[in-house]
Amino acid sequence: MKAVTTPPPPVDVILPCLNEAEALPWVIERIPPGWRAIVVDNGSTDGSADLARTLGAQVVHEPRRGFGSACRAGLAAARADIVCFCDCDASLDPSHLVPFVDEVRAGGADLVLGRRRPAGRGVWPVHARVGNLALARMVRRRTGVPLGDLGPLRAARREALLGLGLADPRSGYPLQMVVRAADAGWTITEHDVPYLPRSGASKVTGTWRGTWHAVRDMRRVLAEPPGRDASVNSETAPRRGPVRTVTSAGKEDAR
């Protein structure tokens, strides 16, 4: 009897998760139809893993703590040609990833990032904004890429991401992705996305101390020599053009 193989989903959405049971239903409900949610449980004690499974997500257990460790485990479990990343705290709506994926699939970009725009007062604490601004300036000095944000909502091709050799186990992972993509000549674009009140306290930027530790991790990533482990197939990553920001109104700002 011939074995039946299940075709890979068109898109995998990687959702790093640590005690996000309150937000999971909202997040998974907004995964576009036909896409697969991969919830990477990073040691939750609130039943997040079991809940995610009942909601139809694939669950991956990653015992090594750290945002980067969770993202790497999700990327290793992904099978789709295009993968997305999204926080699991209801601060970002995964349905906004559709134009990201369309742009990657059409070859207009190799990496698409969500530029967070606070949906109300108090959504983005002052210390977190200060840390993000400092980081954006460091990225500009290191890579020449004038990004407005390094938000967690993003999309790229799976094989190309694997080729970057991303290894940071903690909060430096999102930055390492951008730095190595820039070094490899990727075309990077941004889309404005609403930044909503998150569920629960942030594991990274909930305090000044957490923000400082995140910035320290990211400074270490920025100290990597250009081109380190950033080999990628030239067919999947054309030469870098200007970074483009697509606003919520659909207007494009080329820089």
XYZ file of N, CA, C and O in Angstrom, residues 44-45 60 62 67 70 74 79 128 145 161 204 242:
52
model
N 6.122 26.491 29.846
C 4.914 27.069 30.452
C 4.404 26.202 31.603
O 4.511 24.974 31.580
N 3.808 26.865 32.594
C 3.229 26.158 33.742
C 1.728 26.427 33.853
O 1.106 26.055 34.852
N 5.447 22.324 19.859
C 6.844 21.895 19.969
C 7.326 22.284 21.356
O 7.102 23.421 21.805
N 10.352 23.140 23.828
C 11.752 23.548 23.866
C 12.117 23.848 25.320
O 11.756 24.904 25.871
N 13.998 33.319 24.180
C 13.210 33.603 22.983
C 13.866 33.014 21.744
O 13.209 32.416 20.897
N 13.439 29.246 21.486
C 12.092 28.896 21.040
C 11.933 29.118 19.535
O 11.360 28.284 18.827
N 11.144 26.286 16.611
C 10.014 26.421 15.696
C 10.454 26.369 14.249
O 9.804 25.726 13.412
N 7.861 23.279 8.012
C 7.988 22.568 6.739
C 7.593 23.434 5.550
O 7.883 23.095 4.412
N 10.693 50.893 27.004
C 10.795 49.990 25.861
C 11.024 50.773 24.571
O 11.792 50.359 23.703
N 21.309 49.871 7.325
C 19.886 49.663 7.037
C 19.057 50.530 7.991
O 19.052 50.288 9.197
N 16.372 31.392 5.724
C 16.613 31.655 7.143
C 17.558 30.623 7.746
O 18.465 30.965 8.523
N 10.530 40.466 28.520
C 11.763 41.156 28.141
C 11.728 42.622 28.516
O 12.589 43.117 29.231
N 16.846 49.454 -1.435
C 16.562 50.324 -0.297
C 15.498 49.713 0.594
O 14.620 48.994 0.134
